[in-house]
Amino acid sequence: MLIEAALERAEHVDVVVCDLEGQWPPAGERAGWLAEVHPTATVHAVADICGWHSPDPCPPGCSPAWARHLAGLGLGPWDLVVSSEDYGVLFAEALGAEHVMVDRERVGVPTSGTAIRADLAAGWRWLHPIVRRGLTRKVVVVGAESTGTTTLARDLADALGGPYVAEFGRAHSEVLAARFGSIDDVVWTAEDFAVIADNQEASERAALEVWAADDDVVLGPAGPWLVCDTDLLATAVWHERYLGGPTRELVERALAGERRPDLYVLTLPKGVPFEQDGLRDGEHLRDWMTERFREVLDESGVEWIEVAGSREERVAEVATLRSIPPVRSPGSNWRFGTPRTAPRATLGKVATPVAEAP
């Protein structure tokens, strides 16, 4: 709302995102979300100088300190400050700018950043879908054939309240088996695995986008999670199984960027009878595949666990978060970082007085 109000009044809008070490989500990610939501604004991630007193409110001296801090970074000058807080007045004075108060009583948007940080589930509906996508963590379930991978992934999605992404490779295997007469006669090619990888990624993106756009989603106690039945890392293992060697390109794609998994779950064959459904290689390969998954997961650098036992025990092991790490990256907290008490105003540059600005 603040950025939109500033864009209505100013020819150029700067948005300052405060960066304090140890906060999650990191300032760079938050700035990226805002830039995607508001492509005509200029978003800056700036070191937060108010960490020394956080979470206590800013004393009066913070506003002039922030004015000097921003000037020292080469930002400004500004004609207009848009905020929904009383400290916006002091900040505008320190900048020599005019202040516009927007929705101070929280009528238009009956929440605040502080409230959302305190209770993400309650504030979820007020977040932009791009921000929801960014806040959603990903767990990928992998395993050898007939070890309960798909069952666990579906059960986890139900338990965590997040979207489920099915394995595309199985559908592709069915097509190939029909074409060649049986799965044993299929001649696998590198192109097959490229098709599987591309469609697996596309399915994941689509599932997350549709889910994040739904205002009626109710988050579970574990927060927002995307649950995937396999991914490109697992596809690389199957590439090795059928073509005799791994593909580094698939591994790098699986672990790169914002869709890098937060957790892998490896299903073990122990206690799970092998069921031949016409598409599987055979029980004799389960131990080899399981050990290969362990090796690849160790090399990935991503947190991973392995689960055995009954269907209920497996779900409980993961869904209760006894195994899911509470952090997205080293040193960051799953809970939102300490509320920023530095000015969160939106700055605007106008060529004419505010009252006459378009």
Coordinates of C-alpha atoms in Angstrom, one line a residue:
M1 CA 0.0 0.0 0.0
L2 CA 2.8 2.5 0.9
I3 CA 4.7 1.8 -2.3
E4 CA 1.5 2.1 -4.4
A5 CA 0.7 5.4 -2.7
A6 CA 4.2 6.7 -3.4
L7 CA 4.0 5.7 -7.0
E8 CA 0.8 7.6 -7.4
R9 CA 2.5 10.8 -6.2
A10 CA 6.1 10.6 -7.4
E11 CA 8.0 10.3 -10.6
H12 CA 10.7 8.2 -8.9
V13 CA 10.3 6.0 -5.8
D14 CA 13.1 4.5 -3.7
V15 CA 12.2 1.7 -1.3
V16 CA 14.7 1.0 1.5
V17 CA 14.8 -2.5 2.9
C18 CA 16.7 -2.8 6.1
D19 CA 19.5 -5.4 6.3
L20 CA 20.4 -6.8 9.7
E21 CA 22.6 -9.8 10.0
G22 CA 20.8 -12.9 11.2
Q23 CA 17.4 -11.9 10.0
W24 CA 15.3 -14.3 7.9
P25 CA 14.3 -13.8 5.2
P26 CA 17.5 -12.1 4.2
A27 CA 17.3 -8.5 3.0
G28 CA 18.4 -9.5 -0.5
E29 CA 15.5 -11.9 -0.9
R30 CA 13.0 -9.4 0.5
A31 CA 14.3 -6.6 -1.8
G32 CA 14.0 -9.0 -4.7
W33 CA 10.3 -9.7 -3.9
L34 CA 9.5 -6.0 -3.7
A35 CA 11.3 -5.3 -7.0
E36 CA 9.3 -8.1 -8.7
V37 CA 6.0 -6.8 -7.2
H38 CA 6.8 -3.2 -8.0
P39 CA 9.1 -3.1 -11.1
T40 CA 8.8 0.7 -11.5
A41 CA 10.2 1.4 -8.0
T42 CA 13.9 1.2 -7.1
V43 CA 14.5 -1.1 -4.2
H44 CA 17.7 -0.8 -2.0
A45 CA 18.9 -3.3 0.6
V46 CA 20.6 -1.0 3.2
A47 CA 22.5 -2.0 6.3
D48 CA 20.3 -1.5 9.4
I49 CA 21.9 0.9 11.8
C50 CA 19.3 0.4 14.5
G51 CA 20.3 -3.1 15.6
W52 CA 21.8 -1.8 18.8
H53 CA 18.4 -1.0 20.3
S54 CA 16.2 -3.5 18.5
P55 CA 13.5 -4.6 19.3
D56 CA 12.9 -1.4 21.3
P57 CA 11.4 1.5 19.3
C58 CA 13.7 4.0 17.7
P59 CA 14.6 7.0 19.9
P60 CA 14.3 10.5 18.3
G61 CA 17.9 10.5 17.3
C62 CA 17.4 7.6 14.8
S63 CA 15.7 9.7 12.2
P64 CA 18.6 12.2 11.6
A65 CA 21.0 9.2 11.9
W66 CA 19.2 7.5 9.1
A67 CA 19.1 10.6 7.0
R68 CA 22.9 10.8 7.3
H69 CA 23.3 7.1 6.7
L70 CA 21.3 7.2 3.4
A71 CA 23.1 10.3 2.2
G72 CA 26.4 8.6 2.9
L73 CA 25.3 5.8 0.6
G74 CA 24.6 8.3 -2.2
L75 CA 20.8 8.0 -1.9
G76 CA 18.5 11.0 -2.1
P77 CA 17.6 13.8 -1.9
W78 CA 13.9 13.2 -1.7
D79 CA 10.9 15.5 -1.7
L80 CA 8.4 13.1 -0.2
V81 CA 8.2 10.4 2.5
V82 CA 5.2 8.0 2.6
S83 CA 4.7 6.0 5.8
S84 CA 1.9 4.7 8.1
E85 CA 3.8 5.4 11.3
D86 CA 4.3 8.4 13.5
Y87 CA 8.1 8.2 13.2
G88 CA 7.6 9.0 9.5
V89 CA 7.0 12.6 10.4
L90 CA 10.4 12.8 12.1
F91 CA 12.1 11.0 9.3
A92 CA 10.7 13.3 6.7
E93 CA 11.8 16.3 8.7
A94 CA 15.3 14.9 8.9
L95 CA 15.4 14.5 5.2
G96 CA 13.9 17.9 4.5
A97 CA 11.0 16.2 2.8
E98 CA 7.2 16.4 3.0
H99 CA 5.4 13.5 4.8
V100 CA 2.3 11.7 3.7
M101 CA 0.6 9.5 6.2
V102 CA -1.2 6.5 4.7
D103 CA -3.7 4.3 6.6
R104 CA -2.3 4.9 10.0
E105 CA -5.3 3.3 11.6
R106 CA -4.9 0.1 9.5
V107 CA -8.4 0.4 7.9
G108 CA -7.4 -0.4 4.3
V109 CA -5.0 -3.2 5.3
P110 CA -5.8 -4.3 8.8
T111 CA -2.4 -5.7 9.6
S112 CA 1.2 -4.7 9.9
G113 CA 4.7 -6.0 9.3
T114 CA 5.0 -6.6 13.1
A115 CA 1.8 -8.5 13.3
I116 CA 2.7 -10.7 10.3
R117 CA 6.1 -11.5 11.7
A118 CA 4.4 -12.5 15.0
D119 CA 1.8 -14.7 13.4
L120 CA 2.5 -15.7 9.7
A121 CA -0.6 -17.9 9.5
A122 CA -2.9 -15.1 10.5
G123 CA -1.3 -12.6 8.1
W124 CA -0.8 -14.9 5.2
R125 CA -3.8 -13.6 3.2
W126 CA -2.3 -10.1 3.2
L127 CA 0.9 -11.1 1.5
H128 CA 1.4 -10.8 -2.2
P129 CA 1.6 -14.1 -4.0
I130 CA 5.3 -13.4 -4.9
V131 CA 6.1 -13.0 -1.3
R132 CA 4.2 -16.2 -0.4
R133 CA 6.2 -18.1 -2.9
G134 CA 9.4 -16.7 -1.5
L135 CA 8.5 -17.7 2.1
T136 CA 7.5 -21.3 1.1
R137 CA 10.1 -23.9 2.0
K138 CA 10.5 -27.1 0.0
V139 CA 10.9 -30.7 1.1
V140 CA 11.7 -33.4 -1.4
V141 CA 11.0 -37.1 -0.8
V142 CA 13.3 -39.5 -2.7
G143 CA 14.0 -43.2 -2.6
A144 CA 14.5 -46.4 -4.4
E145 CA 11.6 -48.2 -6.1
S146 CA 8.7 -49.4 -3.9
T147 CA 10.0 -47.8 -0.7
G148 CA 6.9 -45.7 0.0
T149 CA 8.2 -42.5 -1.5
T150 CA 5.0 -41.4 -3.2
T151 CA 2.9 -42.4 -0.3
L152 CA 5.0 -40.4 2.1
A153 CA 5.1 -37.3 -0.1
R154 CA 1.3 -37.3 -0.4
D155 CA 0.8 -37.9 3.3
L156 CA 3.3 -35.1 4.1
A157 CA 1.5 -32.6 1.9
D158 CA -1.7 -33.4 3.8
A159 CA 0.0 -33.1 7.2
L160 CA 1.8 -29.9 6.4
G161 CA -1.1 -28.3 4.5
G162 CA 1.0 -27.5 1.4
P163 CA 0.9 -28.4 -2.3
Y164 CA 2.0 -31.8 -3.6
V165 CA 4.1 -32.2 -6.7
A166 CA 3.8 -35.6 -8.3
E167 CA 6.7 -37.5 -10.0
F168 CA 6.7 -36.8 -13.8
G169 CA 9.1 -39.6 -14.5
R170 CA 6.5 -42.2 -13.8
A171 CA 4.1 -40.8 -16.3
H172 CA 7.0 -40.7 -18.9
S173 CA 7.9 -44.3 -18.1
E174 CA 4.3 -45.4 -18.8
V175 CA 4.4 -43.7 -22.2
L176 CA 7.8 -45.4 -23.0
A177 CA 6.6 -48.8 -21.8
A178 CA 3.5 -48.6 -24.1
R179 CA 5.7 -47.5 -27.0
F180 CA 8.3 -50.3 -26.6
G181 CA 5.9 -53.0 -25.5
S182 CA 7.2 -53.3 -21.9
I183 CA 9.4 -51.4 -19.4
D184 CA 12.1 -54.0 -19.9
D185 CA 12.4 -53.2 -23.6
V186 CA 12.7 -49.5 -23.2
V187 CA 15.8 -47.9 -24.6
W188 CA 16.5 -44.9 -22.4
T189 CA 18.2 -41.8 -23.8
A190 CA 19.6 -38.6 -22.4
E191 CA 16.7 -36.8 -24.1
D192 CA 14.2 -38.8 -22.0
F193 CA 15.8 -37.5 -18.8
A194 CA 15.9 -33.9 -20.2
V195 CA 12.1 -34.2 -20.8
I196 CA 11.6 -35.6 -17.3
A197 CA 13.7 -32.8 -15.7
D198 CA 12.0 -30.0 -17.6
N199 CA 8.5 -31.2 -16.8
Q200 CA 9.3 -31.9 -13.2
E201 CA 10.5 -28.3 -12.8
A202 CA 7.5 -26.9 -14.7
S203 CA 5.1 -29.0 -12.4
E204 CA 6.8 -27.6 -9.3
R205 CA 6.6 -24.0 -10.5
A206 CA 2.9 -24.4 -11.5
A207 CA 1.9 -26.0 -8.2
L208 CA 3.6 -23.3 -6.1
E209 CA 2.2 -20.4 -8.2
V210 CA -1.4 -21.7 -8.0
W211 CA -1.1 -22.4 -4.3
A212 CA 0.5 -19.1 -3.5
A213 CA -2.2 -17.2 -5.4
D214 CA -5.0 -18.8 -3.3
D215 CA -6.1 -16.3 -0.6
D216 CA -8.1 -19.1 1.2
V217 CA -5.0 -21.2 2.1
V218 CA -4.8 -22.0 5.8
L219 CA -1.2 -22.5 6.9
G220 CA -0.4 -25.4 9.2
P221 CA 1.7 -25.0 12.4
A222 CA 4.9 -25.8 10.4
G223 CA 4.4 -22.8 8.1
P224 CA 4.3 -22.9 4.3
W225 CA 5.8 -26.0 2.7
L226 CA 5.9 -27.4 -0.9
V227 CA 6.2 -31.2 -0.9
C228 CA 7.8 -32.8 -3.9
D229 CA 7.8 -36.5 -4.9
T230 CA 11.3 -36.5 -6.4
D231 CA 13.3 -33.7 -8.1
L232 CA 16.2 -33.3 -10.5
L233 CA 18.7 -34.6 -8.0
A234 CA 16.8 -37.9 -8.0
T235 CA 16.5 -37.8 -11.7
A236 CA 20.3 -37.6 -11.9
V237 CA 20.5 -40.8 -9.9
W238 CA 18.1 -42.6 -12.3
H239 CA 20.1 -41.2 -15.2
E240 CA 23.1 -42.9 -13.7
R241 CA 21.1 -46.1 -13.3
Y242 CA 20.0 -46.3 -16.9
L243 CA 22.8 -44.6 -18.9
G244 CA 25.7 -45.6 -16.8
G245 CA 26.8 -42.2 -15.5
P246 CA 25.5 -39.2 -13.6
T247 CA 24.7 -35.8 -15.1
R248 CA 26.3 -32.9 -13.3
E249 CA 23.9 -30.5 -15.1
L250 CA 20.8 -32.0 -13.4
V251 CA 22.5 -31.9 -10.0
E252 CA 23.4 -28.3 -10.4
R253 CA 19.9 -27.4 -11.5
A254 CA 18.4 -29.2 -8.5
L255 CA 20.6 -27.3 -6.0
A256 CA 20.7 -23.8 -7.7
G257 CA 18.8 -20.7 -6.8
E258 CA 15.7 -20.1 -4.7
R259 CA 14.2 -23.5 -5.3
R260 CA 17.1 -25.3 -3.7
P261 CA 15.4 -27.8 -1.3
D262 CA 15.3 -27.1 2.5
L263 CA 15.2 -30.7 3.3
Y264 CA 15.5 -34.1 1.5
V265 CA 13.8 -37.2 3.0
L266 CA 15.1 -40.6 1.9
T267 CA 12.7 -43.5 2.2
L268 CA 14.3 -46.8 3.2
P269 CA 13.2 -50.2 1.9
K270 CA 13.2 -51.8 5.4
G271 CA 9.8 -53.0 6.3
V272 CA 8.3 -52.2 2.9
P273 CA 7.4 -55.2 0.7
F274 CA 8.4 -54.8 -2.9
E275 CA 5.4 -54.5 -5.3
Q276 CA 6.0 -55.0 -9.0
D277 CA 3.6 -52.8 -10.9
G278 CA 4.9 -53.4 -14.4
L279 CA 7.2 -50.3 -14.4
R280 CA 9.8 -51.2 -11.8
D281 CA 13.2 -52.8 -12.3
G282 CA 13.2 -55.2 -9.4
E283 CA 13.8 -55.7 -5.7
H284 CA 17.4 -56.5 -6.2
L285 CA 18.2 -52.9 -7.0
R286 CA 16.7 -51.3 -4.0
D287 CA 19.7 -51.5 -1.7
W288 CA 22.1 -50.2 -4.4
M289 CA 19.8 -47.3 -5.2
T290 CA 19.4 -46.4 -1.5
E291 CA 23.1 -46.3 -0.9
R292 CA 23.6 -44.2 -4.0
F293 CA 21.0 -41.8 -2.8
R294 CA 22.9 -41.5 0.5
E295 CA 26.1 -40.7 -1.3
V296 CA 24.5 -38.1 -3.5
L297 CA 22.6 -36.5 -0.7
D298 CA 25.8 -36.2 1.4
E299 CA 27.4 -34.4 -1.5
S300 CA 24.5 -32.0 -2.0
G301 CA 25.1 -29.9 1.1
V302 CA 21.4 -29.9 1.8
E303 CA 19.9 -31.1 5.1
W304 CA 18.6 -34.7 4.7
I305 CA 17.2 -37.5 6.8
E306 CA 16.2 -41.1 6.2
V307 CA 12.9 -42.6 7.4
A308 CA 11.7 -46.2 8.0
G309 CA 8.9 -47.8 9.9
S310 CA 5.2 -47.8 9.3
R311 CA 3.4 -45.2 7.2
E312 CA 2.2 -43.4 10.3
E313 CA 5.7 -43.4 11.8
R314 CA 7.3 -42.0 8.7
V315 CA 4.8 -39.1 8.5
A316 CA 5.1 -38.3 12.2
E317 CA 8.9 -38.3 11.9
V318 CA 8.9 -35.5 9.4
A319 CA 5.6 -33.7 9.9
T320 CA 6.1 -33.0 13.6
L321 CA 9.3 -31.1 12.6
R322 CA 11.5 -33.2 14.9
S323 CA 13.6 -33.7 11.8
I324 CA 12.9 -30.6 9.6
P325 CA 15.5 -28.0 10.3
P326 CA 14.0 -24.7 11.7
V327 CA 16.3 -22.7 9.5
R328 CA 16.4 -22.0 5.8
S329 CA 20.1 -21.1 5.8
P330 CA 23.0 -21.3 8.3
G331 CA 22.6 -18.7 11.0
S332 CA 19.1 -17.6 10.1
N333 CA 16.0 -18.3 12.1
W334 CA 12.8 -19.8 10.7
R335 CA 10.9 -17.2 12.7
F336 CA 11.1 -13.8 11.1
G337 CA 14.1 -11.7 12.2
T338 CA 13.8 -9.2 15.0
P339 CA 11.3 -6.6 13.8
R340 CA 13.0 -3.7 12.2
T341 CA 12.6 -0.5 14.1
A342 CA 14.4 1.7 11.6
P343 CA 12.4 3.9 9.3
R344 CA 10.3 1.8 6.9
A345 CA 9.1 4.8 4.9
T346 CA 8.8 4.9 1.2
L347 CA 10.8 7.7 -0.4
G348 CA 9.7 9.6 -3.5
K349 CA 11.1 12.2 -5.8
V350 CA 8.7 14.6 -7.4
A351 CA 9.3 17.3 -9.9
T352 CA 6.4 19.5 -8.6
P353 CA 4.9 20.0 -5.1
V354 CA 3.2 17.0 -3.8
A355 CA -0.2 18.4 -4.1
E356 CA 0.3 18.9 -7.8
A357 CA 2.1 15.6 -8.5
P358 CA 0.4 13.1 -10.7

